[in-house]
């Protein structure tokens, strides 16, 4: 029999939640609690759909298992792929928690009534603006959209302050991005929200006519810039920091331009949701609690170079202040219309 090592993570908070779900009060010293068939007990196992890169997240999941004794069966894929799978599986999905690369995929599931509420004791740990307003999912880390540019061909003042200019013919064939990536799709959704459907469609049409270099992943797009094969890349900031950690910032041919206030420089979040069928499950709750713990947040800072969302945990050195990048006009809960964005990208041949 496997022994569960319940440490700090399976805290009194989770225990209290289990009791709440069971609808009973804690037993007194003199009066044993009556059995309650409604109680949800931990089985020490968790089924996770992970829309993050396995190489980045698997070490954190192993750390979670080591700390809690809860074994995790993880299915990896892109967030859009897993979002589509969860919508197809519906209430029959084996997944208990969905860890998404972006807020849009989580909002899509919430719209379909496929998630349960994140308990307030966890949801309230993350500042408003970086998590859902209705506790349907919880923000875990922040990431900024940036333009990576080839410093041997361009100076920073030649880089546009916003993505709108990238439809200009002078950038034809010089811009790359991964259209199937969740973060890119969330950026397009943000463009629809901030600029309106007509302007967003005009941008998608314009960029599609400008012979973009389409890639599979953000990291591969950055590699093209860093090797001089591409002038500009639309990516998330942390891919540059991961590469710079290996070769040094001075060894990076590509550099970043942040775009505060522009849809193309939006701050998105990774986040997690508990699927409706796992409501109240102690193992699912323990994983949510772990993701927003100081230990896990520090893991993200040191290993993925994302912004921590738990107050008190410092961001990676060298990053702009997160608040300086946030667009107050953009509510991440409005990124839920993922399917419309995908249809728009497909309409102009980008998917």
CSV table of C-alpha atoms in Angstrom, one decimal:
chain,number,residue,atom,x,y,z
A,1,UNK,CA,0.0,0.0,0.0
A,2,UNK,CA,1.4,3.4,-0.9
A,3,UNK,CA,1.7,5.8,1.9
A,4,UNK,CA,0.6,9.3,1.3
A,5,UNK,CA,2.9,12.0,2.7
A,6,UNK,CA,0.6,14.8,3.4
A,7,UNK,CA,2.8,17.8,4.1
A,8,UNK,CA,2.2,21.5,4.2
A,9,UNK,CA,0.3,21.4,0.9
A,10,UNK,CA,-2.6,19.3,2.0
A,11,UNK,CA,-3.2,21.8,4.6
A,12,UNK,CA,-6.0,22.5,7.0
A,13,UNK,CA,-7.6,24.5,4.1
A,14,UNK,CA,-8.2,21.5,2.0
A,15,UNK,CA,-9.3,19.4,5.0
A,16,UNK,CA,-11.8,22.1,5.8
A,17,UNK,CA,-13.0,22.1,2.3
A,18,UNK,CA,-13.6,18.3,2.4
A,19,UNK,CA,-15.6,18.8,5.5
A,20,UNK,CA,-17.6,21.5,3.8
A,21,UNK,CA,-18.3,19.3,0.9
A,22,UNK,CA,-19.4,16.5,3.2
A,23,UNK,CA,-21.8,18.9,4.9
A,24,UNK,CA,-20.7,18.0,8.4
A,25,UNK,CA,-18.9,19.6,11.3
A,26,UNK,CA,-15.6,18.4,12.7
A,27,UNK,CA,-15.9,15.6,15.2
A,28,UNK,CA,-15.7,16.5,18.9
A,29,UNK,CA,-13.5,14.6,21.4
A,30,UNK,CA,-16.5,12.9,23.0
A,31,UNK,CA,-18.9,12.5,20.1
A,32,UNK,CA,-17.6,10.6,17.1
A,33,UNK,CA,-18.8,12.0,13.8
A,34,UNK,CA,-21.5,9.9,12.0
A,35,UNK,CA,-20.5,8.4,8.7
A,36,UNK,CA,-21.5,10.6,5.7
A,37,UNK,CA,-21.8,9.0,2.3
A,38,UNK,CA,-21.5,12.4,0.6
A,39,UNK,CA,-17.9,12.9,1.9
A,40,UNK,CA,-15.3,13.1,-0.9
A,41,UNK,CA,-12.1,11.4,0.1
A,42,UNK,CA,-8.7,11.6,-1.5
A,43,UNK,CA,-7.7,8.6,-3.5
A,44,UNK,CA,-4.2,10.0,-3.9
A,45,UNK,CA,-4.5,10.3,-7.7
A,46,UNK,CA,-5.1,13.2,-10.0
A,47,UNK,CA,-5.8,13.3,-13.8
A,48,UNK,CA,-4.4,16.5,-15.3
A,49,UNK,CA,-4.8,17.9,-18.8
A,50,UNK,CA,-1.7,20.2,-19.2
A,51,UNK,CA,-1.6,22.8,-21.9
A,52,UNK,CA,1.9,23.7,-21.0
A,53,UNK,CA,5.2,22.4,-22.4
A,54,UNK,CA,6.0,19.1,-20.7
A,55,UNK,CA,9.7,19.9,-20.3
A,56,UNK,CA,8.7,23.0,-18.3
A,57,UNK,CA,5.9,21.6,-16.2
A,58,UNK,CA,6.8,18.0,-15.6
A,59,UNK,CA,9.5,18.9,-12.9
A,60,UNK,CA,6.9,20.9,-11.0
A,61,UNK,CA,4.4,18.0,-11.1
A,62,UNK,CA,7.1,15.6,-9.9
A,63,UNK,CA,7.8,18.1,-7.0
A,64,UNK,CA,4.0,18.1,-6.2
A,65,UNK,CA,3.9,14.4,-6.0
A,66,UNK,CA,7.0,14.3,-3.9
A,67,UNK,CA,5.5,16.9,-1.5
A,68,UNK,CA,2.0,15.5,-1.3
A,69,UNK,CA,2.2,11.8,-2.3
A,70,UNK,CA,-0.5,12.4,-4.9
A,71,UNK,CA,0.2,10.7,-8.1
A,72,UNK,CA,-0.5,12.7,-11.3
A,73,UNK,CA,-1.5,11.2,-14.6
A,74,UNK,CA,-0.8,14.0,-17.1
A,75,UNK,CA,-2.0,14.4,-20.6
A,76,UNK,CA,0.0,17.0,-22.5
A,77,UNK,CA,-1.1,19.0,-25.5
A,78,UNK,CA,-1.5,22.6,-26.7
A,79,UNK,CA,-4.1,24.5,-24.8
A,80,UNK,CA,-6.4,24.9,-27.9
A,81,UNK,CA,-6.2,21.2,-28.5
A,82,UNK,CA,-7.0,20.3,-25.0
A,83,UNK,CA,-9.8,22.9,-24.8
A,84,UNK,CA,-11.4,21.3,-27.9
A,85,UNK,CA,-11.0,17.8,-26.4
A,86,UNK,CA,-12.6,18.9,-23.1
A,87,UNK,CA,-15.5,20.5,-24.9
A,88,UNK,CA,-15.9,17.2,-26.9
A,89,UNK,CA,-15.6,15.0,-23.8
A,90,UNK,CA,-18.0,17.2,-21.7
A,91,UNK,CA,-19.0,15.7,-18.5
A,92,UNK,CA,-17.5,12.3,-19.4
A,93,UNK,CA,-13.9,13.7,-19.4
A,94,UNK,CA,-11.5,11.9,-17.1
A,95,UNK,CA,-9.7,15.2,-16.5
A,96,UNK,CA,-10.0,16.7,-13.0
A,97,UNK,CA,-7.8,19.8,-13.5
A,98,UNK,CA,-7.0,21.7,-16.7
A,99,UNK,CA,-3.8,23.7,-16.6
A,100,UNK,CA,-3.9,26.1,-19.5
A,101,UNK,CA,-1.4,28.3,-21.2
A,102,UNK,CA,-3.9,31.1,-21.4
A,103,UNK,CA,-7.1,32.6,-20.0
A,104,UNK,CA,-9.1,32.2,-23.2
A,105,UNK,CA,-9.2,28.4,-23.1
A,106,UNK,CA,-10.3,28.5,-19.5
A,107,UNK,CA,-13.0,31.0,-20.2
A,108,UNK,CA,-14.3,28.9,-23.0
A,109,UNK,CA,-14.8,25.9,-20.7
A,110,UNK,CA,-16.5,28.1,-18.1
A,111,UNK,CA,-18.9,29.3,-20.8
A,112,UNK,CA,-19.7,25.6,-21.4
A,113,UNK,CA,-20.4,25.1,-17.7
A,114,UNK,CA,-17.6,22.4,-17.6
A,115,UNK,CA,-15.8,23.8,-14.6
A,116,UNK,CA,-16.5,24.2,-10.9
A,117,UNK,CA,-15.8,27.1,-8.6
A,118,UNK,CA,-12.3,27.7,-7.2
A,119,UNK,CA,-12.7,28.0,-3.4
A,120,UNK,CA,-12.4,31.6,-2.2
A,121,UNK,CA,-9.5,30.7,0.1
A,122,UNK,CA,-7.4,30.0,-3.0
A,123,UNK,CA,-9.0,32.4,-5.5
A,124,UNK,CA,-8.5,35.3,-3.2
A,125,UNK,CA,-4.8,34.8,-3.1
A,126,UNK,CA,-4.4,36.1,-6.7
A,127,UNK,CA,-5.0,39.8,-7.3
A,128,UNK,CA,-8.0,40.9,-9.3
A,129,UNK,CA,-7.2,41.3,-12.9
A,130,UNK,CA,-5.0,38.2,-13.0
A,131,UNK,CA,-7.7,35.7,-12.3
A,132,UNK,CA,-11.4,35.1,-13.2
A,133,UNK,CA,-14.0,37.4,-11.7
A,134,UNK,CA,-16.4,34.5,-11.0
A,135,UNK,CA,-13.8,32.1,-9.6
A,136,UNK,CA,-14.3,29.7,-12.5
A,137,UNK,CA,-10.5,29.5,-12.9
A,138,UNK,CA,-7.5,30.8,-11.1
A,139,UNK,CA,-4.5,32.7,-12.5
A,140,UNK,CA,-1.1,31.0,-11.9
A,141,UNK,CA,1.6,33.0,-13.7
A,142,UNK,CA,1.8,36.1,-16.0
A,143,UNK,CA,3.4,36.4,-19.4
A,144,UNK,CA,3.8,39.4,-21.6
A,145,UNK,CA,3.5,39.4,-25.4
A,146,UNK,CA,6.5,41.0,-27.0
A,147,UNK,CA,8.3,41.6,-30.3
A,148,UNK,CA,11.6,39.8,-30.7
A,149,UNK,CA,13.8,41.5,-33.2
A,150,UNK,CA,17.1,40.8,-35.0
A,151,UNK,CA,19.6,43.4,-33.6
A,152,UNK,CA,22.0,42.9,-36.5
A,153,UNK,CA,19.3,44.2,-38.9
A,154,UNK,CA,17.2,46.5,-36.8
A,155,UNK,CA,17.6,49.0,-33.9
A,156,UNK,CA,15.0,49.2,-31.2
A,157,UNK,CA,13.7,52.6,-32.4
A,158,UNK,CA,12.9,50.9,-35.8
A,159,UNK,CA,10.6,48.4,-34.1
A,160,UNK,CA,6.9,49.4,-34.1
A,161,UNK,CA,5.3,50.4,-30.8
A,162,UNK,CA,2.2,48.3,-31.7
A,163,UNK,CA,1.3,45.4,-34.0
A,164,UNK,CA,-1.0,47.5,-36.2
A,165,UNK,CA,2.1,48.6,-38.2
A,166,UNK,CA,3.1,45.1,-39.0
A,167,UNK,CA,0.6,44.9,-41.8
A,168,UNK,CA,2.6,47.6,-43.7
A,169,UNK,CA,4.1,46.1,-46.8
A,170,UNK,CA,7.6,47.0,-45.6
A,171,UNK,CA,7.3,44.1,-43.1
A,172,UNK,CA,6.2,41.6,-45.8
A,173,UNK,CA,7.8,38.2,-45.2
A,174,UNK,CA,9.7,39.6,-42.2
A,175,UNK,CA,7.3,38.7,-39.3
A,176,UNK,CA,6.8,35.2,-37.8
A,177,UNK,CA,4.4,33.7,-35.3
A,178,UNK,CA,2.8,30.4,-34.3
A,179,UNK,CA,-0.9,30.9,-35.2
A,180,UNK,CA,-1.9,27.6,-33.4
A,181,UNK,CA,-0.4,28.7,-30.2
A,182,UNK,CA,-2.8,29.6,-27.4
A,183,UNK,CA,-1.0,32.8,-26.5
A,184,UNK,CA,-1.1,34.1,-30.1
A,185,UNK,CA,-4.8,33.3,-30.3
A,186,UNK,CA,-5.5,35.1,-27.0
A,187,UNK,CA,-3.7,38.1,-28.4
A,188,UNK,CA,-6.0,38.1,-31.5
A,189,UNK,CA,-9.0,37.8,-29.1
A,190,UNK,CA,-7.6,40.8,-27.2
A,191,UNK,CA,-7.4,42.7,-30.4
A,192,UNK,CA,-11.1,41.9,-31.1
A,193,UNK,CA,-12.0,43.0,-27.6
A,194,UNK,CA,-10.0,46.2,-27.5
A,195,UNK,CA,-10.2,47.4,-31.1
A,196,UNK,CA,-13.5,45.8,-32.2
A,197,UNK,CA,-14.4,43.0,-34.6
A,198,UNK,CA,-14.0,45.0,-37.8
A,199,UNK,CA,-10.5,46.4,-36.9
A,200,UNK,CA,-9.4,43.0,-35.7
A,201,UNK,CA,-10.5,41.3,-38.9
A,202,UNK,CA,-8.7,44.0,-40.9
A,203,UNK,CA,-5.5,43.2,-39.0
A,204,UNK,CA,-5.8,39.5,-39.5
A,205,UNK,CA,-6.5,40.0,-43.2
A,206,UNK,CA,-3.6,42.4,-43.5
A,207,UNK,CA,-1.0,40.3,-41.7
A,208,UNK,CA,-2.1,37.2,-43.7
A,209,UNK,CA,-1.5,39.1,-47.0
A,210,UNK,CA,1.9,40.2,-45.7
A,211,UNK,CA,3.5,36.7,-46.2
A,212,UNK,CA,4.1,35.9,-42.5
A,213,UNK,CA,6.4,33.1,-41.5
A,214,UNK,CA,4.1,30.6,-39.7
A,215,UNK,CA,5.7,28.4,-37.1
A,216,UNK,CA,4.6,25.7,-34.6
A,217,UNK,CA,5.9,27.2,-31.4
A,218,UNK,CA,7.1,30.4,-29.8
A,219,UNK,CA,10.6,29.0,-29.1
A,220,UNK,CA,11.1,28.0,-32.7
A,221,UNK,CA,10.0,31.4,-33.8
A,222,UNK,CA,12.6,33.0,-31.5
A,223,UNK,CA,15.3,30.7,-32.8
A,224,UNK,CA,14.7,32.0,-36.4
A,225,UNK,CA,15.3,35.6,-35.2
A,226,UNK,CA,18.3,34.6,-33.1
A,227,UNK,CA,19.9,32.8,-36.1
A,228,UNK,CA,19.2,35.7,-38.5
A,229,UNK,CA,16.5,33.9,-40.5
A,230,UNK,CA,13.7,36.2,-39.4
A,231,UNK,CA,13.5,39.9,-38.6
A,232,UNK,CA,10.6,40.0,-36.1
A,233,UNK,CA,8.8,37.4,-34.0
A,234,UNK,CA,5.5,37.7,-32.0
A,235,UNK,CA,6.1,35.6,-28.9
A,236,UNK,CA,5.8,35.5,-25.1
A,237,UNK,CA,8.7,37.2,-23.2
A,238,UNK,CA,9.9,34.2,-21.2
A,239,UNK,CA,11.3,32.3,-24.2
A,240,UNK,CA,14.0,34.9,-24.6
A,241,UNK,CA,14.9,34.7,-20.9
A,242,UNK,CA,15.1,30.9,-21.0
A,243,UNK,CA,17.6,31.1,-23.9
A,244,UNK,CA,19.5,34.0,-22.3
A,245,UNK,CA,19.9,32.0,-19.1
A,246,UNK,CA,21.9,29.4,-21.1
A,247,UNK,CA,24.0,31.7,-23.3
A,248,UNK,CA,23.9,35.0,-21.4
A,249,UNK,CA,22.0,38.1,-22.5
A,250,UNK,CA,25.0,39.4,-24.4
A,251,UNK,CA,25.0,36.2,-26.5
A,252,UNK,CA,21.4,36.8,-27.7
A,253,UNK,CA,21.2,38.2,-31.2
A,254,UNK,CA,17.5,38.7,-30.7
A,255,UNK,CA,16.3,41.3,-28.2
A,256,UNK,CA,12.9,42.1,-27.0
A,257,UNK,CA,10.6,45.1,-27.3
A,258,UNK,CA,7.7,45.3,-24.8
A,259,UNK,CA,4.5,47.0,-26.0
A,260,UNK,CA,2.7,48.4,-23.0
A,261,UNK,CA,-0.9,49.5,-23.8
A,262,UNK,CA,-1.0,47.7,-27.1
A,263,UNK,CA,-3.0,44.6,-27.7
A,264,UNK,CA,0.1,43.0,-29.1
A,265,UNK,CA,1.8,43.6,-25.7
A,266,UNK,CA,-1.0,42.2,-23.6
A,267,UNK,CA,-0.3,40.5,-20.3
A,268,UNK,CA,-2.0,37.1,-20.3
A,269,UNK,CA,-2.0,34.5,-17.6
A,270,UNK,CA,-1.6,30.8,-17.3
A,271,UNK,CA,-4.3,29.4,-15.2
A,272,UNK,CA,-6.0,26.3,-13.9
A,273,UNK,CA,-9.6,25.1,-13.5
A,274,UNK,CA,-11.2,22.2,-11.7
A,275,UNK,CA,-13.5,20.3,-14.0
A,276,UNK,CA,-17.1,20.1,-12.9
A,277,UNK,CA,-16.9,16.3,-12.4
A,278,UNK,CA,-14.1,16.9,-9.8
A,279,UNK,CA,-15.8,19.5,-7.7
A,280,UNK,CA,-14.7,19.2,-4.2
A,281,UNK,CA,-12.1,16.5,-5.0
A,282,UNK,CA,-9.3,16.9,-2.4
A,283,UNK,CA,-6.6,15.9,-4.8
A,284,UNK,CA,-7.7,18.5,-7.4
A,285,UNK,CA,-7.9,21.1,-4.6
A,286,UNK,CA,-4.5,20.2,-3.4
A,287,UNK,CA,-3.0,20.8,-6.9
A,288,UNK,CA,-4.7,24.2,-7.2
A,289,UNK,CA,-3.4,25.1,-3.8
A,290,UNK,CA,0.1,24.0,-4.8
A,291,UNK,CA,0.1,26.0,-8.0
A,292,UNK,CA,-0.4,29.3,-6.1
A,293,UNK,CA,1.9,28.3,-3.2
A,294,UNK,CA,5.1,30.3,-2.6
A,295,UNK,CA,7.1,27.2,-3.5
A,296,UNK,CA,5.5,26.7,-6.9
A,297,UNK,CA,5.5,30.4,-7.7
A,298,UNK,CA,9.2,30.5,-7.0
A,299,UNK,CA,9.6,27.5,-9.3
A,300,UNK,CA,8.0,29.4,-12.1
A,301,UNK,CA,10.3,32.4,-11.4
A,302,UNK,CA,13.5,30.4,-11.4
A,303,UNK,CA,12.6,27.9,-14.2
A,304,UNK,CA,10.2,29.5,-16.7
A,305,UNK,CA,10.9,33.2,-16.1
A,306,UNK,CA,7.2,34.0,-15.9
A,307,UNK,CA,5.7,36.7,-13.6
A,308,UNK,CA,4.6,35.2,-10.3
A,309,UNK,CA,1.0,36.2,-9.4
A,310,UNK,CA,1.2,35.5,-5.6
A,311,UNK,CA,1.9,38.8,-3.9
A,312,UNK,CA,5.3,38.8,-2.1
A,313,UNK,CA,7.1,36.6,-4.7
A,314,UNK,CA,9.6,38.7,-6.7
A,315,UNK,CA,9.6,38.6,-10.5
A,316,UNK,CA,12.6,37.4,-12.4
A,317,UNK,CA,15.4,39.9,-12.5
A,318,UNK,CA,15.4,42.3,-15.5
A,319,UNK,CA,11.7,42.2,-16.3
A,320,UNK,CA,9.7,45.4,-16.4
A,321,UNK,CA,7.2,45.8,-13.6
A,322,UNK,CA,4.1,43.8,-14.4
A,323,UNK,CA,1.8,46.7,-13.6
A,324,UNK,CA,3.6,48.8,-16.2
A,325,UNK,CA,2.5,46.4,-18.9
A,326,UNK,CA,-1.1,45.7,-17.9
A,327,UNK,CA,-3.7,47.3,-20.1
A,328,UNK,CA,-6.5,48.4,-17.7
A,329,UNK,CA,-9.0,48.3,-20.6
A,330,UNK,CA,-8.6,44.6,-21.1
A,331,UNK,CA,-10.4,42.1,-18.8
A,332,UNK,CA,-9.0,38.7,-19.2
A,333,UNK,CA,-12.4,37.2,-18.6
A,334,UNK,CA,-13.3,38.7,-22.0
A,335,UNK,CA,-10.9,36.3,-23.8
A,336,UNK,CA,-13.4,33.5,-23.6
A,337,UNK,CA,-14.5,33.6,-27.3
A,338,UNK,CA,-11.7,31.4,-28.5
A,339,UNK,CA,-13.7,29.7,-31.1
A,340,UNK,CA,-14.5,32.9,-32.9
A,341,UNK,CA,-10.8,33.8,-33.0
A,342,UNK,CA,-9.9,30.4,-34.4
A,343,UNK,CA,-12.6,30.8,-37.1
A,344,UNK,CA,-11.2,34.2,-38.0
A,345,UNK,CA,-7.7,32.9,-38.3
A,346,UNK,CA,-8.9,30.0,-40.4
A,347,UNK,CA,-10.9,32.3,-42.7
A,348,UNK,CA,-7.7,34.0,-43.7
A,349,UNK,CA,-5.6,30.9,-44.0
A,350,UNK,CA,-3.6,31.2,-40.8
A,351,UNK,CA,-4.9,28.0,-39.4
